[in-house]
Amino acid sequence: MVSEHSDASGGESTALALKILVAGGFGVGKTTLVGAVSEIRPLRTEELLSEAGQSVDDTGGVDQKVTTTVAMDFGRITIRSGLSLYLFGTPGQDRFWFLWDELSQGALGAVVLADTRRLEDCFPAVDYFEHRHIPFVVAVNCFAGARTYGAADVSRALDLDQGTPVVLCDARDRDSGKEVLIRLVEYAGRMHTARLLDSVG
């Protein structure tokens, strides 16, 4: 997505806005990450967890969670002058996955948030982006009290394609979240360039 605007000198400058998805399992910190890094008040579509959803919403390990995203979260961050990221947080439960196809249209790449206490919860997101050839990084959200694993251990446990970045982060911290997004933009840029060169080779 590219938009142009006039600069102070009256000339035209190009501002680049890139679409990024933030995905992962239920309760992993997607809404928290989008809210922490967004420079605008984030749009949230959260609803209270209900008794009716107890049989399908596994709150093991996230006992304090009382709300869930039912459509998407939206935020925006300026990485540097002329480069903004539009962030779309996806819902974590499988009953809302029909929204992912719509949200992924036109996305540069994705952040898959992972919680080492419930690592299996991010398998569906990893599979989704791998099968659609959407570049992604895995960001391990380091929760207090959770056992710490290195990036190589997480990569092996998720059976990631060689070269897929794994980074450790704190979804509550703006600088930490921004570093994750920068890693994704750099990685996705390399992947898209390589594919372009392959297509003309």
PDB file of N, CA, C and O in Angstrom, residues 42-103:
ATOM      1  N   PRO A  42      -5.503   2.111  19.693  1.00  0.00           N
ATOM      2  CA  PRO A  42      -5.819   0.919  18.898  1.00  0.00           C
ATOM      3  C   PRO A  42      -7.311   0.613  18.880  1.00  0.00           C
ATOM      4  O   PRO A  42      -8.009   0.846  19.871  1.00  0.00           O
ATOM      5  N   LEU A  43      -7.749   0.131  17.735  1.00  0.00           N
ATOM      6  CA  LEU A  43      -9.112  -0.371  17.615  1.00  0.00           C
ATOM      7  C   LEU A  43      -9.119  -1.804  18.126  1.00  0.00           C
ATOM      8  O   LEU A  43      -8.300  -2.624  17.707  1.00  0.00           O
ATOM      9  N   ARG A  44     -10.041  -2.104  19.021  1.00  0.00           N
ATOM     10  CA  ARG A  44     -10.118  -3.451  19.577  1.00  0.00           C
ATOM     11  C   ARG A  44     -11.533  -3.968  19.440  1.00  0.00           C
ATOM     12  O   ARG A  44     -12.495  -3.214  19.555  1.00  0.00           O
ATOM     13  N   THR A  45     -11.649  -5.274  19.211  1.00  0.00           N
ATOM     14  CA  THR A  45     -12.969  -5.915  19.136  1.00  0.00           C
ATOM     15  C   THR A  45     -13.002  -7.038  20.160  1.00  0.00           C
ATOM     16  O   THR A  45     -13.098  -8.207  19.817  1.00  0.00           O
ATOM     17  N   GLU A  46     -12.882  -6.662  21.416  1.00  0.00           N
ATOM     18  CA  GLU A  46     -12.840  -7.651  22.488  1.00  0.00           C
ATOM     19  C   GLU A  46     -14.205  -7.812  23.142  1.00  0.00           C
ATOM     20  O   GLU A  46     -14.964  -6.861  23.277  1.00  0.00           O
ATOM     21  N   GLU A  47     -14.476  -9.035  23.528  1.00  0.00           N
ATOM     22  CA  GLU A  47     -15.688  -9.358  24.267  1.00  0.00           C
ATOM     23  C   GLU A  47     -15.299 -10.155  25.511  1.00  0.00           C
ATOM     24  O   GLU A  47     -14.275 -10.842  25.537  1.00  0.00           O
ATOM     25  N   LEU A  48     -16.120 -10.060  26.538  1.00  0.00           N
ATOM     26  CA  LEU A  48     -15.873 -10.834  27.755  1.00  0.00           C
ATOM     27  C   LEU A  48     -16.013 -12.323  27.474  1.00  0.00           C
ATOM     28  O   LEU A  48     -16.885 -12.744  26.710  1.00  0.00           O
ATOM     29  N   LEU A  49     -15.135 -13.102  28.071  1.00  0.00           N
ATOM     30  CA  LEU A  49     -15.282 -14.553  27.987  1.00  0.00           C
ATOM     31  C   LEU A  49     -16.556 -14.951  28.732  1.00  0.00           C
ATOM     32  O   LEU A  49     -16.878 -14.390  29.782  1.00  0.00           O
ATOM     33  N   SER A  50     -17.264 -15.907  28.190  1.00  0.00           N
ATOM     34  CA  SER A  50     -18.535 -16.313  28.780  1.00  0.00           C
ATOM     35  C   SER A  50     -18.498 -17.782  29.180  1.00  0.00           C
ATOM     36  O   SER A  50     -17.632 -18.542  28.759  1.00  0.00           O
ATOM     37  N   GLU A  51     -19.464 -18.161  29.973  1.00  0.00           N
ATOM     38  CA  GLU A  51     -19.581 -19.574  30.351  1.00  0.00           C
ATOM     39  C   GLU A  51     -19.822 -20.443  29.128  1.00  0.00           C
ATOM     40  O   GLU A  51     -19.361 -21.577  29.051  1.00  0.00           O
ATOM     41  N   ALA A  52     -20.519 -19.887  28.140  1.00  0.00           N
ATOM     42  CA  ALA A  52     -20.816 -20.667  26.931  1.00  0.00           C
ATOM     43  C   ALA A  52     -19.542 -21.036  26.178  1.00  0.00           C
ATOM     44  O   ALA A  52     -19.503 -22.051  25.479  1.00  0.00           O
ATOM     45  N   GLY A  53     -18.501 -20.230  26.327  1.00  0.00           N
ATOM     46  CA  GLY A  53     -17.264 -20.504  25.601  1.00  0.00           C
ATOM     47  C   GLY A  53     -16.252 -21.318  26.371  1.00  0.00           C
ATOM     48  O   GLY A  53     -15.175 -21.626  25.861  1.00  0.00           O
ATOM     49  N   GLN A  54     -16.581 -21.712  27.594  1.00  0.00           N
ATOM     50  CA  GLN A  54     -15.619 -22.436  28.426  1.00  0.00           C
ATOM     51  C   GLN A  54     -15.181 -23.751  27.800  1.00  0.00           C
ATOM     52  O   GLN A  54     -14.037 -24.168  27.972  1.00  0.00           O
ATOM     53  N   SER A  55     -16.077 -24.391  27.067  1.00  0.00           N
ATOM     54  CA  SER A  55     -15.737 -25.692  26.488  1.00  0.00           C
ATOM     55  C   SER A  55     -14.808 -25.574  25.289  1.00  0.00           C
ATOM     56  O   SER A  55     -14.171 -26.545  24.898  1.00  0.00           O
ATOM     57  N   VAL A  56     -14.699 -24.370  24.690  1.00  0.00           N
ATOM     58  CA  VAL A  56     -13.851 -24.208  23.496  1.00  0.00           C
ATOM     59  C   VAL A  56     -12.678 -23.269  23.715  1.00  0.00           C
ATOM     60  O   VAL A  56     -11.728 -23.293  22.945  1.00  0.00           O
ATOM     61  N   ASP A  57     -12.721 -22.436  24.755  1.00  0.00           N
ATOM     62  CA  ASP A  57     -11.626 -21.511  25.045  1.00  0.00           C
ATOM     63  C   ASP A  57     -10.778 -22.081  26.177  1.00  0.00           C
ATOM     64  O   ASP A  57     -11.176 -22.044  27.341  1.00  0.00           O
ATOM     65  N   ASP A  58      -9.620 -22.618  25.827  1.00  0.00           N
ATOM     66  CA  ASP A  58      -8.727 -23.210  26.813  1.00  0.00           C
ATOM     67  C   ASP A  58      -7.943 -22.101  27.500  1.00  0.00           C
ATOM     68  O   ASP A  58      -7.053 -21.508  26.912  1.00  0.00           O
ATOM     69  N   THR A  59      -8.273 -21.826  28.750  1.00  0.00           N
ATOM     70  CA  THR A  59      -7.598 -20.756  29.485  1.00  0.00           C
ATOM     71  C   THR A  59      -6.470 -21.280  30.375  1.00  0.00           C
ATOM     72  O   THR A  59      -5.950 -20.544  31.212  1.00  0.00           O
ATOM     73  N   GLY A  60      -6.083 -22.537  30.176  1.00  0.00           N
ATOM     74  CA  GLY A  60      -4.969 -23.078  30.936  1.00  0.00           C
ATOM     75  C   GLY A  60      -3.700 -22.273  30.691  1.00  0.00           C
ATOM     76  O   GLY A  60      -3.311 -22.046  29.555  1.00  0.00           O
ATOM     77  N   GLY A  61      -3.078 -21.802  31.780  1.00  0.00           N
ATOM     78  CA  GLY A  61      -1.876 -20.992  31.655  1.00  0.00           C
ATOM     79  C   GLY A  61      -2.166 -19.511  31.506  1.00  0.00           C
ATOM     80  O   GLY A  61      -1.269 -18.690  31.632  1.00  0.00           O
ATOM     81  N   VAL A  62      -3.410 -19.156  31.212  1.00  0.00           N
ATOM     82  CA  VAL A  62      -3.801 -17.740  31.100  1.00  0.00           C
ATOM     83  C   VAL A  62      -5.076 -17.523  31.914  1.00  0.00           C
ATOM     84  O   VAL A  62      -6.049 -16.944  31.446  1.00  0.00           O
ATOM     85  N   ASP A  63      -5.041 -17.978  33.153  1.00  0.00           N
ATOM     86  CA  ASP A  63      -6.231 -17.987  34.004  1.00  0.00           C
ATOM     87  C   ASP A  63      -6.812 -16.598  34.257  1.00  0.00           C
ATOM     88  O   ASP A  63      -7.994 -16.467  34.549  1.00  0.00           O
ATOM     89  N   GLN A  64      -5.970 -15.564  34.159  1.00  0.00           N
ATOM     90  CA  GLN A  64      -6.430 -14.205  34.452  1.00  0.00           C
ATOM     91  C   GLN A  64      -7.116 -13.554  33.258  1.00  0.00           C
ATOM     92  O   GLN A  64      -7.633 -12.451  33.358  1.00  0.00           O
ATOM     93  N   LYS A  65      -7.116 -14.207  32.117  1.00  0.00           N
ATOM     94  CA  LYS A  65      -7.694 -13.608  30.911  1.00  0.00           C
ATOM     95  C   LYS A  65      -9.216 -13.585  31.017  1.00  0.00           C
ATOM     96  O   LYS A  65      -9.846 -14.602  31.285  1.00  0.00           O
ATOM     97  N   VAL A  66      -9.808 -12.401  30.787  1.00  0.00           N
ATOM     98  CA  VAL A  66     -11.262 -12.267  30.919  1.00  0.00           C
ATOM     99  C   VAL A  66     -11.931 -11.808  29.622  1.00  0.00           C
ATOM    100  O   VAL A  66     -13.154 -11.795  29.531  1.00  0.00           O
ATOM    101  N   THR A  67     -11.129 -11.424  28.605  1.00  0.00           N
ATOM    102  CA  THR A  67     -11.703 -10.996  27.332  1.00  0.00           C
ATOM    103  C   THR A  67     -11.013 -11.729  26.188  1.00  0.00           C
ATOM    104  O   THR A  67      -9.950 -12.319  26.364  1.00  0.00           O
ATOM    105  N   THR A  68     -11.631 -11.671  25.007  1.00  0.00           N
ATOM    106  CA  THR A  68     -11.039 -12.286  23.828  1.00  0.00           C
ATOM    107  C   THR A  68     -11.373 -11.457  22.594  1.00  0.00           C
ATOM    108  O   THR A  68     -12.422 -10.817  22.523  1.00  0.00           O
ATOM    109  N   THR A  69     -10.450 -11.449  21.625  1.00  0.00           N
ATOM    110  CA  THR A  69     -10.665 -10.734  20.375  1.00  0.00           C
ATOM    111  C   THR A  69     -11.593 -11.554  19.489  1.00  0.00           C
ATOM    112  O   THR A  69     -11.361 -12.742  19.269  1.00  0.00           O
ATOM    113  N   VAL A  70     -12.634 -10.919  18.961  1.00  0.00           N
ATOM    114  CA  VAL A  70     -13.603 -11.648  18.142  1.00  0.00           C
ATOM    115  C   VAL A  70     -13.554 -11.245  16.669  1.00  0.00           C
ATOM    116  O   VAL A  70     -14.195 -11.885  15.837  1.00  0.00           O
ATOM    117  N   ALA A  71     -12.825 -10.207  16.317  1.00  0.00           N
ATOM    118  CA  ALA A  71     -12.675  -9.840  14.900  1.00  0.00           C
ATOM    119  C   ALA A  71     -11.216  -9.511  14.626  1.00  0.00           C
ATOM    120  O   ALA A  71     -10.508 -10.272  13.983  1.00  0.00           O
ATOM    121  N   MET A  72     -10.743  -8.386  15.134  1.00  0.00           N
ATOM    122  CA  MET A  72      -9.343  -8.036  14.942  1.00  0.00           C
ATOM    123  C   MET A  72      -8.989  -6.888  15.870  1.00  0.00           C
ATOM    124  O   MET A  72      -9.847  -6.218  16.427  1.00  0.00           O
ATOM    125  N   ASP A  73      -7.675  -6.692  16.041  1.00  0.00           N
ATOM    126  CA  ASP A  73      -7.145  -5.477  16.649  1.00  0.00           C
ATOM    127  C   ASP A  73      -6.497  -4.685  15.519  1.00  0.00           C
ATOM    128  O   ASP A  73      -6.010  -5.273  14.539  1.00  0.00           O
ATOM    129  N   PHE A  74      -6.472  -3.370  15.640  1.00  0.00           N
ATOM    130  CA  PHE A  74      -5.828  -2.559  14.609  1.00  0.00           C
ATOM    131  C   PHE A  74      -5.029  -1.448  15.270  1.00  0.00           C
ATOM    132  O   PHE A  74      -5.497  -0.786  16.192  1.00  0.00           O
ATOM    133  N   GLY A  75      -3.799  -1.263  14.785  1.00  0.00           N
ATOM    134  CA  GLY A  75      -2.955  -0.173  15.266  1.00  0.00           C
ATOM    135  C   GLY A  75      -2.017   0.281  14.166  1.00  0.00           C
ATOM    136  O   GLY A  75      -1.944  -0.323  13.091  1.00  0.00           O
ATOM    137  N   ARG A  76      -1.294   1.354  14.435  1.00  0.00           N
ATOM    138  CA  ARG A  76      -0.344   1.885  13.444  1.00  0.00           C
ATOM    139  C   ARG A  76       0.916   2.348  14.156  1.00  0.00           C
ATOM    140  O   ARG A  76       0.849   2.917  15.242  1.00  0.00           O
ATOM    141  N   ILE A  77       2.053   2.085  13.537  1.00  0.00           N
ATOM    142  CA  ILE A  77       3.324   2.551  14.080  1.00  0.00           C
ATOM    143  C   ILE A  77       4.192   3.065  12.935  1.00  0.00           C
ATOM    144  O   ILE A  77       4.239   2.455  11.856  1.00  0.00           O
ATOM    145  N   THR A  78       4.862   4.186  13.147  1.00  0.00           N
ATOM    146  CA  THR A  78       5.814   4.713  12.177  1.00  0.00           C
ATOM    147  C   THR A  78       7.193   4.191  12.560  1.00  0.00           C
ATOM    148  O   THR A  78       7.691   4.482  13.653  1.00  0.00           O
ATOM    149  N   ILE A  79       7.788   3.424  11.665  1.00  0.00           N
ATOM    150  CA  ILE A  79       9.105   2.844  11.920  1.00  0.00           C
ATOM    151  C   ILE A  79      10.195   3.884  11.708  1.00  0.00           C
ATOM    152  O   ILE A  79      11.151   3.993  12.465  1.00  0.00           O
ATOM    153  N   ARG A  80      10.068   4.652  10.641  1.00  0.00           N
ATOM    154  CA  ARG A  80      10.959   5.771  10.346  1.00  0.00           C
ATOM    155  C   ARG A  80      10.193   6.704   9.419  1.00  0.00           C
ATOM    156  O   ARG A  80       9.099   6.376   8.975  1.00  0.00           O
ATOM    157  N   SER A  81      10.777   7.846   9.138  1.00  0.00           N
ATOM    158  CA  SER A  81      10.113   8.809   8.268  1.00  0.00           C
ATOM    159  C   SER A  81       9.775   8.161   6.926  1.00  0.00           C
ATOM    160  O   SER A  81      10.641   7.601   6.261  1.00  0.00           O
ATOM    161  N   GLY A  82       8.511   8.210   6.547  1.00  0.00           N
ATOM    162  CA  GLY A  82       8.094   7.645   5.266  1.00  0.00           C
ATOM    163  C   GLY A  82       7.740   6.179   5.292  1.00  0.00           C
ATOM    164  O   GLY A  82       7.383   5.612   4.267  1.00  0.00           O
ATOM    165  N   LEU A  83       7.820   5.520   6.466  1.00  0.00           N
ATOM    166  CA  LEU A  83       7.483   4.098   6.548  1.00  0.00           C
ATOM    167  C   LEU A  83       6.611   3.837   7.771  1.00  0.00           C
ATOM    168  O   LEU A  83       7.056   3.987   8.911  1.00  0.00           O
ATOM    169  N   SER A  84       5.362   3.482   7.515  1.00  0.00           N
ATOM    170  CA  SER A  84       4.425   3.147   8.584  1.00  0.00           C
ATOM    171  C   SER A  84       3.961   1.707   8.427  1.00  0.00           C
ATOM    172  O   SER A  84       3.901   1.182   7.316  1.00  0.00           O
ATOM    173  N   LEU A  85       3.642   1.093   9.541  1.00  0.00           N
ATOM    174  CA  LEU A  85       3.095  -0.256   9.541  1.00  0.00           C
ATOM    175  C   LEU A  85       1.674  -0.205  10.080  1.00  0.00           C
ATOM    176  O   LEU A  85       1.419   0.395  11.130  1.00  0.00           O
ATOM    177  N   TYR A  86       0.753  -0.821   9.346  1.00  0.00           N
ATOM    178  CA  TYR A  86      -0.607  -1.006   9.828  1.00  0.00           C
ATOM    179  C   TYR A  86      -0.695  -2.417  10.389  1.00  0.00           C
ATOM    180  O   TYR A  86      -0.458  -3.394   9.671  1.00  0.00           O
ATOM    181  N   LEU A  87      -1.030  -2.516  11.651  1.00  0.00           N
ATOM    182  CA  LEU A  87      -1.016  -3.799  12.352  1.00  0.00           C
ATOM    183  C   LEU A  87      -2.434  -4.339  12.514  1.00  0.00           C
ATOM    184  O   LEU A  87      -3.322  -3.632  13.002  1.00  0.00           O
ATOM    185  N   PHE A  88      -2.605  -5.590  12.117  1.00  0.00           N
ATOM    186  CA  PHE A  88      -3.899  -6.256  12.238  1.00  0.00           C
ATOM    187  C   PHE A  88      -3.709  -7.491  13.114  1.00  0.00           C
ATOM    188  O   PHE A  88      -3.078  -8.463  12.694  1.00  0.00           O
ATOM    189  N   GLY A  89      -4.237  -7.434  14.335  1.00  0.00           N
ATOM    190  CA  GLY A  89      -4.166  -8.574  15.234  1.00  0.00           C
ATOM    191  C   GLY A  89      -5.305  -9.531  14.940  1.00  0.00           C
ATOM    192  O   GLY A  89      -6.472  -9.128  14.907  1.00  0.00           O
ATOM    193  N   THR A  90      -4.984 -10.792  14.711  1.00  0.00           N
ATOM    194  CA  THR A  90      -6.001 -11.783  14.354  1.00  0.00           C
ATOM    195  C   THR A  90      -6.575 -12.428  15.612  1.00  0.00           C
ATOM    196  O   THR A  90      -5.898 -12.515  16.635  1.00  0.00           O
ATOM    197  N   PRO A  91      -7.806 -12.911  15.550  1.00  0.00           N
ATOM    198  CA  PRO A  91      -8.361 -13.660  16.685  1.00  0.00           C
ATOM    199  C   PRO A  91      -7.658 -15.013  16.815  1.00  0.00           C
ATOM    200  O   PRO A  91      -7.256 -15.610  15.812  1.00  0.00           O
ATOM    201  N   GLY A  92      -7.507 -15.479  18.052  1.00  0.00           N
ATOM    202  CA  GLY A  92      -6.740 -16.697  18.279  1.00  0.00           C
ATOM    203  C   GLY A  92      -7.515 -17.993  18.180  1.00  0.00           C
ATOM    204  O   GLY A  92      -6.954 -19.027  17.836  1.00  0.00           O
ATOM    205  N   GLN A  93      -8.814 -17.977  18.483  1.00  0.00           N
ATOM    206  CA  GLN A  93      -9.570 -19.228  18.509  1.00  0.00           C
ATOM    207  C   GLN A  93      -9.912 -19.707  17.095  1.00  0.00           C
ATOM    208  O   GLN A  93     -10.173 -18.904  16.204  1.00  0.00           O
ATOM    209  N   ASP A  94      -9.923 -21.030  16.926  1.00  0.00           N
ATOM    210  CA  ASP A  94     -10.138 -21.592  15.589  1.00  0.00           C
ATOM    211  C   ASP A  94     -11.507 -21.256  15.022  1.00  0.00           C
ATOM    212  O   ASP A  94     -11.683 -21.215  13.806  1.00  0.00           O
ATOM    213  N   ARG A  95     -12.488 -20.967  15.862  1.00  0.00           N
ATOM    214  CA  ARG A  95     -13.809 -20.658  15.323  1.00  0.00           C
ATOM    215  C   ARG A  95     -13.847 -19.301  14.611  1.00  0.00           C
ATOM    216  O   ARG A  95     -14.821 -18.979  13.937  1.00  0.00           O
ATOM    217  N   PHE A  96     -12.779 -18.489  14.782  1.00  0.00           N
ATOM    218  CA  PHE A  96     -12.715 -17.198  14.105  1.00  0.00           C
ATOM    219  C   PHE A  96     -11.706 -17.194  12.949  1.00  0.00           C
ATOM    220  O   PHE A  96     -11.438 -16.155  12.355  1.00  0.00           O
ATOM    221  N   TRP A  97     -11.140 -18.357  12.610  1.00  0.00           N
ATOM    222  CA  TRP A  97     -10.102 -18.387  11.592  1.00  0.00           C
ATOM    223  C   TRP A  97     -10.596 -18.031  10.199  1.00  0.00           C
ATOM    224  O   TRP A  97      -9.800 -17.711   9.327  1.00  0.00           O
ATOM    225  N   PHE A  98     -11.923 -18.070   9.980  1.00  0.00           N
ATOM    226  CA  PHE A  98     -12.434 -17.680   8.667  1.00  0.00           C
ATOM    227  C   PHE A  98     -12.080 -16.227   8.355  1.00  0.00           C
ATOM    228  O   PHE A  98     -12.066 -15.827   7.185  1.00  0.00           O
ATOM    229  N   LEU A  99     -11.763 -15.434   9.387  1.00  0.00           N
ATOM    230  CA  LEU A  99     -11.393 -14.032   9.176  1.00  0.00           C
ATOM    231  C   LEU A  99      -9.967 -13.888   8.657  1.00  0.00           C
ATOM    232  O   LEU A  99      -9.619 -12.863   8.085  1.00  0.00           O
ATOM    233  N   TRP A 100      -9.137 -14.908   8.869  1.00  0.00           N
ATOM    234  CA  TRP A 100      -7.728 -14.787   8.523  1.00  0.00           C
ATOM    235  C   TRP A 100      -7.503 -14.555   7.034  1.00  0.00           C
ATOM    236  O   TRP A 100      -6.623 -13.795   6.649  1.00  0.00           O
ATOM    237  N   ASP A 101      -8.272 -15.224   6.179  1.00  0.00           N
ATOM    238  CA  ASP A 101      -8.084 -15.063   4.737  1.00  0.00           C
ATOM    239  C   ASP A 101      -8.315 -13.617   4.316  1.00  0.00           C
ATOM    240  O   ASP A 101      -7.571 -13.087   3.482  1.00  0.00           O
ATOM    241  N   GLU A 102      -9.331 -12.991   4.885  1.00  0.00           N
ATOM    242  CA  GLU A 102      -9.600 -11.583   4.570  1.00  0.00           C
ATOM    243  C   GLU A 102      -8.481 -10.697   5.094  1.00  0.00           C
ATOM    244  O   GLU A 102      -7.988  -9.815   4.392  1.00  0.00           O
ATOM    245  N   LEU A 103      -8.082 -10.926   6.336  1.00  0.00           N
ATOM    246  CA  LEU A 103      -7.059 -10.087   6.945  1.00  0.00           C
ATOM    247  C   LEU A 103      -5.704 -10.225   6.261  1.00  0.00           C
ATOM    248  O   LEU A 103      -4.921  -9.280   6.219  1.00  0.00           O
TER     249      LEU A 103
END
